[in-house]
């Protein structure tokens, strides 16, 4: 319990290590704190104490000669790691998150955010590869990604090179009509019911009778089953008033918008693919 209570300390230390780029320095091999400090423009004693604390948590390791080296967890903090967690460490450990989570008591009391909604949105959305690996896009003719940044659409087009794709901002008005596939990745969880319904109903008006909607979101398990999105649900409450949803929640929301939830496909990430068809 004490480790959980003090969890903010390790999160802050990881954030600083990621911000300084220590893992990138150590990618070339073990170095002393002084050598690292020189390369990251920081105080040698401060770097030594930071690394000592992180090594105690098995993030980085110290050799008998006093040089520090990467461990598997620290390796994921490299900017060039194929599954880099550095963006997540920078985002979740940064000052805006400390400010947001400091309002949790008021938010739980009020049931809505008490700080202005974040602008610009640099939140890590997760790599698209698990989605493309879990769903067969072969034979898809036209694809519209709604409300995303284009990473998923680009991955789909690489997997289905004969397809044509469009990235659509819901603020721009009517959706392109009659596409084979509409994609919503981590869009609905940013909204409470009414605006989420508006987005889904916009897709329902545009979709062809044979079309399909792929909602890529977390599906919260019922009961006490652990899932990372249970904490993300609180973060959505804190920042934008959105929510993560259970299968029952997703099914009900889709039904109100005129869709039938046909199946749920798990991926290698915490996200699932909810395949919805026009009802």
XYZ file of N, CA and C in Angstrom:
837
model
N 0.823 -1.198 0.000
C 0.000 0.000 0.000
C 0.869 1.265 0.000
N 1.942 1.227 0.751
C 2.829 2.387 0.803
C 3.451 2.665 -0.566
N 3.794 1.599 -1.300
C 4.341 1.792 -2.648
C 3.333 2.512 -3.539
N 2.059 2.145 -3.411
C 1.026 2.796 -4.209
C 0.869 4.263 -3.800
N 0.881 4.522 -2.499
C 0.734 5.890 -2.008
C 1.856 6.778 -2.527
N 3.046 6.222 -2.624
C 4.214 6.994 -3.047
C 4.502 6.864 -4.542
N 3.547 6.347 -5.287
C 3.779 6.086 -6.703
C 4.114 7.310 -7.527
N 3.662 8.492 -7.069
C 3.954 9.703 -7.834
C 5.450 9.979 -7.906
N 6.213 9.493 -6.919
C 7.643 9.789 -6.889
C 8.381 9.060 -8.003
N 8.067 7.788 -8.211
C 8.748 7.042 -9.271
C 8.304 7.549 -10.637
N 7.026 7.947 -10.754
C 6.546 8.499 -12.022
C 7.297 9.782 -12.367
N 7.522 10.628 -11.364
C 8.249 11.877 -11.599
C 9.697 11.606 -11.978
N 10.320 10.632 -11.330
C 11.715 10.309 -11.635
C 11.853 9.742 -13.053
N 10.924 8.893 -13.452
C 10.947 8.349 -14.814
C 10.764 9.474 -15.829
N 9.855 10.393 -15.532
C 9.620 11.524 -16.426
C 10.903 12.335 -16.634
N 11.622 12.596 -15.551
C 12.841 13.392 -15.655
C 13.908 12.637 -16.458
N 14.047 11.338 -16.212
C 15.015 10.547 -16.982
C 14.681 10.567 -18.467
N 13.378 10.482 -18.781
C 12.955 10.530 -20.177
C 13.192 11.915 -20.770
N 12.899 12.938 -19.991
C 13.074 14.311 -20.465
C 14.542 14.609 -20.770
N 15.426 14.112 -19.926
C 16.854 14.336 -20.137
C 17.433 13.465 -21.254
N 16.740 12.387 -21.606
C 17.254 11.491 -22.639
C 18.358 10.574 -22.148
N 18.298 10.171 -20.873
C 19.358 9.336 -20.303
C 19.435 7.976 -20.990
N 18.299 7.392 -21.311
C 18.311 6.084 -21.974
C 18.992 6.168 -23.336
N 18.809 7.263 -24.032
C 19.451 7.431 -25.341
C 20.970 7.520 -25.190
N 21.425 8.177 -24.128
C 22.869 8.262 -23.875
C 23.435 6.877 -23.581
N 22.705 6.084 -22.797
C 23.202 4.765 -22.398
C 23.037 3.716 -23.496
N 22.344 4.058 -24.571
C 22.202 3.095 -25.669
C 23.549 2.731 -26.259
N 24.530 3.629 -26.136
C 25.878 3.359 -26.665
C 26.719 2.536 -25.704
N 26.228 2.305 -24.492
C 26.969 1.507 -23.524
C 26.984 2.165 -22.156
N 27.470 1.437 -21.124
C 27.472 1.972 -19.755
C 28.303 3.241 -19.628
N 27.861 4.135 -18.746
C 28.578 5.374 -18.493
C 28.447 5.744 -17.019
N 29.372 6.549 -16.545
C 29.305 7.044 -15.180
C 28.276 8.172 -15.106
N 27.772 8.478 -13.906
C 26.848 9.614 -13.785
C 27.455 10.918 -14.296
N 28.765 11.098 -14.072
C 29.401 12.315 -14.563
C 29.387 12.398 -16.076
N 29.663 11.272 -16.745
C 29.644 11.247 -18.212
C 28.230 11.496 -18.728
N 27.256 10.892 -18.065
C 25.862 11.101 -18.476
C 25.476 12.560 -18.291
N 25.830 13.110 -17.127
C 25.464 14.496 -16.819
C 26.023 15.458 -17.860
N 27.247 15.194 -18.307
C 27.869 16.057 -19.308
C 27.070 16.051 -20.604
N 26.564 14.891 -20.963
C 25.846 14.754 -22.233
C 24.404 15.257 -22.163
N 23.811 15.295 -20.980
C 22.419 15.738 -20.868
C 22.310 17.129 -20.245
N 23.475 17.757 -20.001
C 23.510 19.123 -19.456
C 22.786 19.192 -18.107
N 23.240 18.383 -17.156
C 22.639 18.351 -15.827
C 23.740 18.233 -14.777
N 23.362 18.411 -13.523
C 24.303 18.339 -12.413
C 24.722 16.890 -12.166
N 26.020 16.586 -12.074
C 26.461 15.196 -11.889
C 25.893 14.543 -10.638
N 25.851 15.268 -9.515
C 25.315 14.674 -8.287
C 23.818 14.438 -8.414
N 23.128 15.369 -9.062
C 21.697 15.172 -9.274
C 21.416 13.961 -10.144
N 22.202 13.785 -11.203
C 22.037 12.620 -12.083
C 22.348 11.337 -11.329
N 23.416 11.340 -10.525
C 23.762 10.141 -9.754
C 22.637 9.746 -8.815
N 22.053 10.706 -8.138
C 20.993 10.404 -7.178
C 19.708 9.971 -7.884
N 19.442 10.561 -9.032
C 18.284 10.135 -9.821
C 18.447 8.688 -10.270
N 19.624 8.360 -10.820
C 19.865 7.001 -11.297
C 19.874 5.995 -10.149
N 20.404 6.375 -8.999
C 20.418 5.475 -7.845
C 18.996 5.114 -7.439
N 18.107 6.115 -7.410
C 16.719 5.850 -7.039
C 16.030 4.967 -8.078
N 16.276 5.234 -9.357
C 15.644 4.444 -10.409
C 16.216 3.036 -10.474
N 17.506 2.886 -10.195
C 18.108 1.549 -10.188
C 17.520 0.697 -9.065
N 17.151 1.333 -7.944
C 16.521 0.589 -6.859
C 15.173 0.023 -7.284
N 14.559 0.645 -8.296
C 13.291 0.154 -8.842
C 13.516 -0.689 -10.102
N 14.780 -1.067 -10.359
C 15.174 -1.898 -11.502
C 14.945 -1.188 -12.833
N 14.909 0.143 -12.773
C 14.933 0.963 -13.988
C 16.342 1.539 -14.032
N 17.133 1.102 -14.981
C 18.585 1.274 -15.020
C 19.217 0.336 -13.977
N 20.515 0.106 -14.152
C 21.269 -0.762 -13.234
C 22.676 -0.202 -13.104
N 23.276 -0.383 -11.926
C 24.632 0.106 -11.687
C 25.585 -1.078 -11.645
N 26.710 -0.939 -12.324
C 27.744 -1.977 -12.341
C 28.679 -1.809 -11.151
N 29.459 -2.840 -10.842
C 30.409 -2.714 -9.720
C 31.381 -1.551 -9.870
N 31.677 -1.151 -11.107
C 32.618 -0.047 -11.312
C 31.941 1.324 -11.234
N 30.642 1.348 -10.904
C 29.937 2.610 -10.741
C 29.286 3.145 -12.001
N 29.473 2.462 -13.117
C 28.829 2.893 -14.353
C 27.397 2.365 -14.402
N 26.506 3.150 -15.002
C 25.101 2.751 -15.140
C 24.843 2.220 -16.539
N 23.862 1.313 -16.610
C 23.518 0.705 -17.889
C 22.009 0.541 -17.986
N 21.557 0.261 -19.213
C 20.139 0.054 -19.449
C 19.673 -1.286 -18.905
N 18.426 -1.336 -18.456
C 17.708 -2.572 -18.181
C 16.580 -2.651 -19.210
N 15.886 -3.773 -19.326
C 14.765 -3.816 -20.292
C 13.730 -2.716 -20.092
N 13.309 -2.393 -18.839
C 12.368 -1.270 -18.707
C 12.968 0.058 -19.166
N 14.220 0.323 -18.795
C 14.851 1.581 -19.188
C 15.021 1.660 -20.703
N 15.224 0.535 -21.349
C 15.411 0.520 -22.796
C 14.211 1.111 -23.526
N 13.000 0.933 -22.960
C 11.795 1.462 -23.611
C 11.700 2.980 -23.521
N 12.591 3.614 -22.749
C 12.621 5.072 -22.671
C 13.457 5.693 -23.786
N 14.133 4.859 -24.578
C 14.863 5.384 -25.728
C 13.891 5.961 -26.756
N 14.255 7.086 -27.344
C 13.387 7.699 -28.348
C 13.259 6.836 -29.586
N 14.309 6.036 -29.906
C 14.288 5.231 -31.125
C 13.880 3.786 -30.883
N 13.402 3.461 -29.683
C 12.934 2.098 -29.414
C 11.673 1.838 -30.245
N 11.558 0.648 -30.873
C 10.388 0.397 -31.728
C 9.055 0.470 -30.991
N 9.060 0.245 -29.677
C 7.843 0.390 -28.868
C 8.122 1.392 -27.745
N 8.665 2.531 -28.117
C 9.113 3.514 -27.136
C 7.980 3.997 -26.240
N 8.274 4.037 -24.947
C 7.345 4.605 -23.974
C 7.766 6.007 -23.542
N 8.771 6.549 -24.205
C 9.217 7.895 -23.841
C 8.105 8.930 -23.993
N 7.321 8.913 -25.092
C 6.229 9.893 -25.165
C 5.245 9.764 -24.009
N 4.967 8.524 -23.593
C 4.052 8.333 -22.464
C 4.654 8.879 -21.178
N 5.950 8.646 -20.970
C 6.603 9.158 -19.761
C 6.613 10.678 -19.751
N 6.835 11.283 -20.909
C 6.834 12.739 -20.983
C 5.445 13.309 -20.713
N 4.434 12.643 -21.261
C 3.066 13.157 -21.113
C 2.528 12.943 -19.701
N 2.560 11.682 -19.233
C 1.896 11.361 -17.965
C 2.659 11.895 -16.766
N 3.951 12.113 -16.897
C 4.713 12.629 -15.763
C 4.926 14.123 -15.787
N 4.336 14.803 -16.771
C 4.559 16.230 -16.923
C 3.693 17.087 -16.012
N 4.052 18.360 -15.860
C 3.321 19.260 -14.960
C 1.816 19.352 -15.210
N 1.321 19.351 -16.480
C -0.138 19.430 -16.652
C -0.876 18.276 -15.976
N -0.264 17.076 -15.988
C -0.928 15.950 -15.347
C -0.959 16.111 -13.829
N 0.115 16.639 -13.250
C 0.091 16.873 -11.801
C -1.019 17.853 -11.456
N -1.196 18.874 -12.304
C -2.251 19.846 -12.044
C -3.628 19.201 -12.175
N -3.806 18.408 -13.221
C -5.107 17.751 -13.411
C -5.465 16.852 -12.240
N -4.535 15.977 -11.867
C -4.841 15.011 -10.817
C -4.962 15.668 -9.451
N -4.419 16.855 -9.296
C -4.595 17.592 -8.053
C -6.018 18.066 -7.846
N -6.833 18.019 -8.906
C -8.232 18.450 -8.796
C -9.187 17.275 -8.602
N -8.666 16.074 -8.396
C -9.519 14.884 -8.389
C -10.633 14.965 -7.343
N -10.328 15.455 -6.161
C -11.358 15.547 -5.120
C -12.528 16.402 -5.597
N -12.229 17.584 -6.140
C -13.295 18.463 -6.613
C -14.061 17.848 -7.775
N -13.341 17.156 -8.670
C -13.989 16.555 -9.838
C -14.933 15.436 -9.408
N -14.502 14.611 -8.465
C -15.368 13.536 -7.985
C -16.599 14.116 -7.283
N -16.413 15.202 -6.557
C -17.556 15.843 -5.910
C -18.519 16.455 -6.917
N -17.965 17.083 -7.964
C -18.796 17.800 -8.933
C -19.269 16.909 -10.088
N -18.497 15.858 -10.390
C -18.855 14.985 -11.505
C -18.488 15.538 -12.863
N -17.615 16.539 -12.890
C -17.208 17.169 -14.153
C -15.859 17.839 -13.940
N -15.113 18.092 -15.032
C -13.817 18.760 -14.894
C -13.956 20.139 -14.257
N -12.941 20.534 -13.506
C -12.940 21.869 -12.898
C -11.871 22.756 -13.518
N -11.025 22.189 -14.382
C -10.032 22.963 -15.127
C -10.459 23.051 -16.582
N -10.017 24.075 -17.317
C -10.341 24.142 -18.746
C -9.840 22.911 -19.479
N -10.576 22.506 -20.498
C -10.163 21.351 -21.298
C -8.811 21.623 -21.929
N -7.919 20.602 -21.962
C -6.601 20.820 -22.556
C -6.708 21.149 -24.025
N -5.824 22.005 -24.480
C -5.800 22.400 -25.891
C -4.602 21.758 -26.581
N -4.769 21.398 -27.818
C -3.642 20.893 -28.598
C -3.490 19.395 -28.528
N -3.677 18.803 -27.365
C -3.749 17.362 -27.214
C -2.552 16.585 -27.688
N -1.551 16.412 -26.845
C -0.402 15.592 -27.192
C -0.482 14.217 -26.521
N -1.659 13.831 -26.103
C -1.797 12.556 -25.409
C -1.400 11.399 -26.309
N -0.545 10.476 -25.835
C -0.200 9.310 -26.654
C -1.432 8.455 -26.920
N -1.652 8.104 -28.163
C -2.841 7.334 -28.511
C -2.527 5.865 -28.784
N -1.278 5.490 -28.710
C -0.908 4.103 -28.923
C -0.652 3.813 -30.389
N 0.256 2.893 -30.668
C 0.588 2.584 -32.060
C -0.565 1.894 -32.768
N -0.678 2.081 -34.086
C -1.783 1.471 -34.831
C -1.544 0.012 -35.191
N -0.303 -0.455 -35.061
C 0.019 -1.810 -35.547
C -0.837 -2.916 -34.916
N -1.116 -2.884 -33.593
C -1.964 -3.955 -33.034
C -3.352 -4.020 -33.668
N -3.885 -2.869 -34.075
C -5.210 -2.845 -34.705
C -5.145 -3.498 -36.073
N -4.138 -3.118 -36.855
C -4.004 -3.673 -38.209
C -3.678 -5.164 -38.156
N -2.940 -5.577 -37.138
C -2.621 -6.995 -37.002
C -3.841 -7.822 -36.612
N -4.790 -7.218 -35.910
C -5.940 -7.966 -35.404
C -7.110 -8.008 -36.382
N -7.131 -7.094 -37.346
C -8.282 -7.006 -38.249
C -7.802 -7.073 -39.694
N -8.484 -7.854 -40.503
C -8.099 -8.034 -41.905
C -8.753 -6.948 -42.763
N -7.947 -5.998 -43.220
C -8.454 -4.920 -44.063
C -8.349 -5.247 -45.550
N -7.908 -6.460 -45.873
C -7.801 -6.857 -47.272
C -9.169 -6.757 -47.943
N -9.207 -6.176 -49.106
C -10.466 -6.044 -49.836
C -11.244 -4.788 -49.509
N -10.770 -4.013 -48.546
C -11.439 -2.762 -48.219
C -11.170 -1.743 -49.325
N -12.242 -1.125 -49.823
C -12.083 -0.180 -50.927
C -11.839 1.238 -50.468
N -12.719 1.751 -49.611
C -12.608 3.127 -49.137
C -12.681 3.153 -47.613
N -11.805 3.944 -47.014
C -11.699 4.036 -45.560
C -11.729 5.500 -45.147
N -12.518 5.809 -44.123
C -12.559 7.157 -43.557
C -12.210 7.062 -42.082
N -11.134 7.742 -41.674
C -10.827 7.837 -40.260
C -11.423 9.137 -39.732
N -12.246 9.028 -38.704
C -12.985 10.166 -38.172
C -12.350 10.618 -36.857
N -11.905 11.863 -36.821
C -11.429 12.440 -35.579
C -10.051 12.011 -35.133
N -9.326 11.305 -35.952
C -7.998 10.858 -35.577
C -6.923 11.789 -36.110
N -5.668 11.324 -35.984
C -4.539 12.109 -36.481
C -3.899 11.478 -37.709
N -4.482 10.369 -38.151
C -4.033 9.773 -39.398
C -3.103 8.596 -39.272
N -2.591 8.319 -38.045
C -1.659 7.199 -37.900
C -2.324 5.865 -38.232
N -3.558 5.671 -37.744
C -4.254 4.416 -38.029
C -4.593 4.317 -39.511
N -5.083 5.388 -40.084
C -5.418 5.367 -41.514
C -4.197 5.015 -42.348
N -3.055 5.609 -42.032
C -1.840 5.313 -42.789
C -1.470 3.839 -42.671
N -1.613 3.276 -41.461
C -1.285 1.857 -41.274
C -2.249 0.962 -42.047
N -3.530 1.336 -42.079
C -4.512 0.561 -42.840
C -4.177 0.596 -44.325
N -3.800 1.753 -44.826
C -3.490 1.869 -46.257
C -2.220 1.114 -46.627
N -1.298 1.008 -45.673
C -0.122 0.164 -45.930
C -0.519 -1.307 -45.993
N -1.473 -1.701 -45.141
C -1.912 -3.101 -45.127
C -2.825 -3.421 -46.304
N -3.536 -2.422 -46.803
C -4.444 -2.612 -47.941
C -4.099 -1.563 -48.988
N -3.015 -1.769 -49.735
C -2.495 -0.719 -50.630
C -3.446 -0.305 -51.751
N -4.464 -1.119 -52.036
C -5.407 -0.745 -53.099
C -6.564 0.094 -52.568
N -6.630 0.284 -51.263
C -7.704 1.074 -50.672
C -7.425 2.565 -50.832
N -8.473 3.353 -50.734
C -8.366 4.813 -50.727
C -8.838 5.316 -49.371
N -8.150 6.293 -48.836
C -8.466 6.734 -47.490
C -8.660 8.233 -47.374
N -9.473 8.623 -46.382
C -9.730 10.027 -46.085
C -9.659 10.226 -44.581
N -8.974 11.281 -44.150
C -8.948 11.677 -42.746
C -9.940 12.810 -42.569
N -10.920 12.631 -41.678
C -12.004 13.604 -41.543
C -12.051 14.179 -40.142
N -12.140 15.497 -40.074
C -12.331 16.210 -38.818
C -13.827 16.439 -38.630
N -14.424 15.918 -37.535
C -15.873 16.091 -37.340
C -16.308 17.548 -37.355
N -15.397 18.458 -37.004
C -15.756 19.876 -36.991
C -15.977 20.421 -38.399
N -15.545 19.684 -39.412
C -15.658 20.174 -40.787
C -17.029 19.922 -41.400
N -17.909 19.209 -40.691
C -19.250 18.997 -41.226
C -19.475 17.575 -41.701
N -20.311 17.405 -42.754
C -20.728 16.067 -43.186
C -19.560 15.161 -43.548
N -19.736 13.913 -43.214
C -18.722 12.910 -43.520
C -18.791 12.505 -44.986
N -17.672 12.074 -45.562
C -17.722 11.440 -46.876
C -18.660 10.237 -46.822
N -19.535 10.136 -47.813
C -20.589 9.115 -47.768
C -20.170 7.819 -48.439
N -20.828 6.749 -48.007
C -20.781 5.434 -48.658
C -19.402 4.781 -48.664
N -18.561 5.085 -47.688
C -17.280 4.381 -47.583
C -17.509 2.958 -47.095
N -16.573 2.096 -47.399
C -16.667 0.714 -46.927
C -16.438 0.614 -45.429
N -15.565 1.485 -44.912
C -15.144 1.355 -43.515
C -14.922 2.734 -42.910
N -15.503 2.949 -41.734
C -15.271 4.166 -40.958
C -14.538 3.781 -39.683
N -13.501 4.538 -39.344
C -12.657 4.249 -38.186
C -12.802 5.342 -37.134
N -13.012 4.928 -35.904
C -13.004 5.842 -34.761
C -12.055 5.257 -33.721
N -10.873 5.832 -33.603
C -9.915 5.320 -32.625
C -9.740 6.326 -31.494
N -10.071 5.896 -30.280
C -9.920 6.741 -29.093
C -10.567 8.102 -29.288
N -11.740 8.096 -29.896
C -12.505 9.323 -30.099
C -13.666 9.397 -29.107
N -14.439 8.338 -29.010
C -15.645 8.375 -28.185
C -15.333 8.565 -26.711
N -14.185 8.040 -26.242
C -13.903 8.160 -24.810
C -13.578 9.588 -24.393
N -13.416 10.481 -25.361
C -13.194 11.888 -25.038
C -14.515 12.639 -24.808
N -15.643 11.929 -24.932
C -16.939 12.611 -24.891
C -17.924 11.907 -23.964
N -18.776 12.677 -23.283
C -19.928 12.068 -22.614
C -20.952 11.617 -23.650
N -22.102 11.144 -23.191
C -23.034 10.453 -24.091
C -23.524 11.312 -25.258
N -23.989 12.530 -24.978
C -24.631 13.320 -26.037
C -23.692 13.627 -27.202
N -22.504 14.177 -26.963
C -21.623 14.417 -28.118
C -21.105 13.136 -28.769
N -20.921 12.075 -27.980
C -20.515 10.793 -28.581
C -21.595 10.288 -29.523
N -22.851 10.455 -29.114
C -23.965 10.050 -29.980
C -24.005 10.866 -31.263
N -23.720 12.153 -31.166
C -23.722 12.993 -32.368
C -22.685 12.505 -33.373
N -21.523 12.125 -32.879
C -20.482 11.615 -33.772
C -20.939 10.322 -34.433
N -21.478 9.409 -33.640
C -21.921 8.126 -34.187
C -23.084 8.295 -35.162
N -23.998 9.189 -34.858
C -25.131 9.404 -35.764
C -24.683 10.040 -37.068
N -23.634 10.852 -37.006
C -23.076 11.385 -38.239
C -22.521 10.284 -39.125
N -21.856 9.316 -38.513
C -21.356 8.164 -39.281
C -22.521 7.356 -39.828
N -23.572 7.194 -39.014
C -24.737 6.384 -39.449
C -25.399 6.999 -40.668
N -25.448 8.331 -40.731
C -26.044 8.997 -41.886
C -25.198 8.818 -43.143
N -23.886 8.694 -42.957
C -22.994 8.626 -44.116
C -22.740 7.205 -44.602
N -22.841 6.232 -43.713
C -22.381 4.874 -44.036
C -23.289 4.190 -45.049
N -22.693 3.420 -45.923
C -23.446 2.623 -46.890
C -24.075 1.421 -46.196
N -25.134 0.839 -46.778
C -25.781 -0.319 -46.150
C -24.822 -1.476 -45.899
N -23.820 -1.626 -46.755
C -22.859 -2.724 -46.603
C -21.637 -2.307 -45.781
N -21.595 -1.052 -45.360
C -20.410 -0.542 -44.680
C -20.278 -1.063 -43.260
N -19.135 -0.784 -42.667
C -18.895 -1.194 -41.282
C -18.162 -0.076 -40.547
N -18.454 0.014 -39.287
C -17.810 0.979 -38.410
C -16.917 0.225 -37.451
N -15.668 0.642 -37.364
C -14.734 0.048 -36.419
C -14.435 1.074 -35.338
N -14.891 0.788 -34.133
C -14.630 1.646 -32.985
C -13.475 1.019 -32.214
N -12.358 1.698 -32.180
C -11.164 1.180 -31.508
C -11.042 1.902 -30.174
N -11.405 1.211 -29.119
C -11.421 1.798 -27.777
C -11.174 0.693 -26.761
N -10.912 1.093 -25.538
C -10.874 0.130 -24.448
C -12.286 -0.369 -24.172
N -12.389 -1.619 -23.768
C -13.656 -2.180 -23.294
C -13.441 -2.553 -21.833
N -14.009 -1.769 -20.944
C -13.786 -1.995 -19.515
C -14.402 -3.312 -19.072
N -13.653 -4.159 -18.386
C -14.250 -5.370 -17.825
C -15.126 -5.015 -16.624
N -16.158 -5.793 -16.427
C -17.023 -5.591 -15.267
C -16.301 -6.044 -14.000
N -16.789 -5.612 -12.863
C -16.256 -6.080 -11.589
C -14.873 -5.541 -11.301
N -14.077 -6.330 -10.574
C -12.769 -5.894 -10.103
C -11.619 -6.325 -11.001
N -11.920 -6.829 -12.180
C -10.860 -7.256 -13.095
C -9.968 -6.066 -13.440
N -8.641 -6.190 -13.254
C -7.758 -5.057 -13.563
C -7.759 -4.727 -15.051
N -7.640 -3.451 -15.354
C -7.504 -2.991 -16.735
C -6.960 -1.579 -16.690
N -5.943 -1.257 -17.536
C -5.363 0.088 -17.480
C -6.365 1.195 -17.752
N -7.413 0.904 -18.510
C -8.376 1.953 -18.846
C -9.251 2.343 -17.663
N -9.237 1.570 -16.588
C -10.008 1.979 -15.414
C -9.414 3.230 -14.791
N -8.106 3.402 -14.883
C -7.488 4.637 -14.427
C -7.617 5.724 -15.503
N -7.566 5.328 -16.776
C -7.782 6.299 -17.844
C -9.174 6.894 -17.767
N -10.141 6.111 -17.315
C -11.497 6.617 -17.151
C -11.529 7.812 -16.193
N -10.766 7.709 -15.098
C -10.677 8.843 -14.170
C -10.009 10.042 -14.838
N -8.976 9.760 -15.644
C -8.279 10.847 -16.333
C -9.217 11.570 -17.287
N -10.083 10.824 -17.964
C -11.053 11.445 -18.863
C -12.050 12.297 -18.090
N -12.468 11.826 -16.927
C -13.344 12.618 -16.069
C -12.664 13.915 -15.651
N -11.375 13.827 -15.350
C -10.618 14.993 -14.901
C -10.450 16.049 -15.989
N -10.232 15.610 -17.217
C -9.757 16.540 -18.247
C -10.826 16.987 -19.230
N -11.616 16.067 -19.765
C -12.555 16.439 -20.833
C -13.991 16.041 -20.545
N -14.234 15.413 -19.398
C -15.589 14.980 -19.089
C -16.020 13.736 -19.831
N -15.067 13.052 -20.459
C -15.386 11.819 -21.178
C -15.415 10.629 -20.256
N -15.441 9.430 -20.844
C -15.483 8.211 -20.047
C -15.049 7.005 -20.878
N -14.468 6.020 -20.213
C -14.277 4.703 -20.819
C -15.566 3.908 -20.610
N -15.788 2.886 -21.443
C -17.074 2.196 -21.409
C -16.909 0.684 -21.372
N -17.875 0.030 -20.744
C -17.947 -1.427 -20.730
C -18.567 -1.902 -22.048
N -18.575 -3.208 -22.254
C -19.251 -3.744 -23.444
C -20.716 -3.328 -23.456
N -21.367 -3.407 -22.311
C -22.773 -3.013 -22.233
C -22.952 -1.545 -22.611
N -22.059 -0.695 -22.121
C -22.132 0.733 -22.454
C -21.958 0.961 -23.954
N -20.930 0.314 -24.525
C -20.683 0.471 -25.964
C -21.889 -0.006 -26.771
N -22.422 -1.149 -26.401
C -23.537 -1.721 -27.153
C -24.750 -0.784 -27.124
N -25.037 -0.230 -25.950
C -26.183 0.666 -25.813
C -25.978 1.956 -26.611
N -24.768 2.505 -26.561
C -24.478 3.739 -27.285
C -24.598 3.528 -28.790
N -24.050 2.436 -29.267
C -24.128 2.133 -30.693
C -25.575 1.922 -31.131
N -26.361 1.231 -30.304
C -27.760 0.976 -30.649
C -28.546 2.285 -30.765
N -28.286 3.222 -29.866
C -28.975 4.514 -29.932
C -28.639 5.267 -31.208
N -27.469 5.004 -31.754
C -27.040 5.684 -32.981
C -27.436 4.922 -34.235
N -28.090 3.753 -34.086
C -28.534 3.001 -35.246
C -27.561 1.941 -35.728
N -26.693 1.462 -34.822
C -25.741 0.405 -35.171
C -25.984 -0.832 -34.311
N -25.585 -1.966 -34.863
C -25.583 -3.225 -34.117
C -24.133 -3.639 -33.883
N -23.794 -3.924 -32.642
C -22.447 -4.397 -32.335
C -22.344 -5.855 -32.753
N -21.563 -6.118 -33.802
C -21.476 -7.468 -34.358
C -20.479 -8.338 -33.607
N -19.328 -7.778 -33.251
C -18.328 -8.546 -32.518
C -17.294 -7.602 -31.933
N -16.561 -8.134 -30.981
C -15.467 -7.398 -30.356
C -14.191 -8.204 -30.559
N -13.178 -7.558 -31.134
C -11.920 -8.237 -31.427
C -10.838 -7.665 -30.508
N -10.263 -8.475 -29.634
C -9.165 -7.969 -28.807
C -7.922 -7.742 -29.655
N -7.062 -6.851 -29.207
C -5.781 -6.636 -29.866
C -4.663 -6.880 -28.852
N -3.433 -6.782 -29.311
C -2.289 -6.965 -28.424
C -2.090 -5.770 -27.495
N -2.858 -4.707 -27.688
C -2.801 -3.525 -26.839
C -4.000 -3.547 -25.892
N -4.143 -2.573 -24.995
C -5.336 -2.515 -24.144
C -6.625 -2.195 -24.903
N -6.505 -1.842 -26.183
C -7.675 -1.487 -26.965
C -8.281 -2.702 -27.656
N -9.575 -2.634 -27.910
C -10.284 -3.652 -28.687
C -10.893 -2.991 -29.918
N -11.269 -3.824 -30.882
C -11.945 -3.342 -32.074
C -13.403 -3.760 -31.983
N -14.300 -2.792 -31.878
C -15.726 -3.072 -31.859
C -16.249 -2.919 -33.278
N -16.691 -4.018 -33.865
C -17.172 -4.025 -35.238
C -18.689 -3.794 -35.212
N -19.125 -2.680 -35.770
C -20.534 -2.317 -35.746
C -21.063 -2.204 -37.154
N -22.298 -2.674 -37.346
C -22.944 -2.651 -38.654
C -24.224 -1.823 -38.582
N -24.615 -1.211 -39.697
C -25.883 -0.452 -39.682
C -27.041 -1.370 -39.321
N -27.853 -0.937 -38.373
C -28.984 -1.769 -37.931
C -30.177 -1.547 -38.859
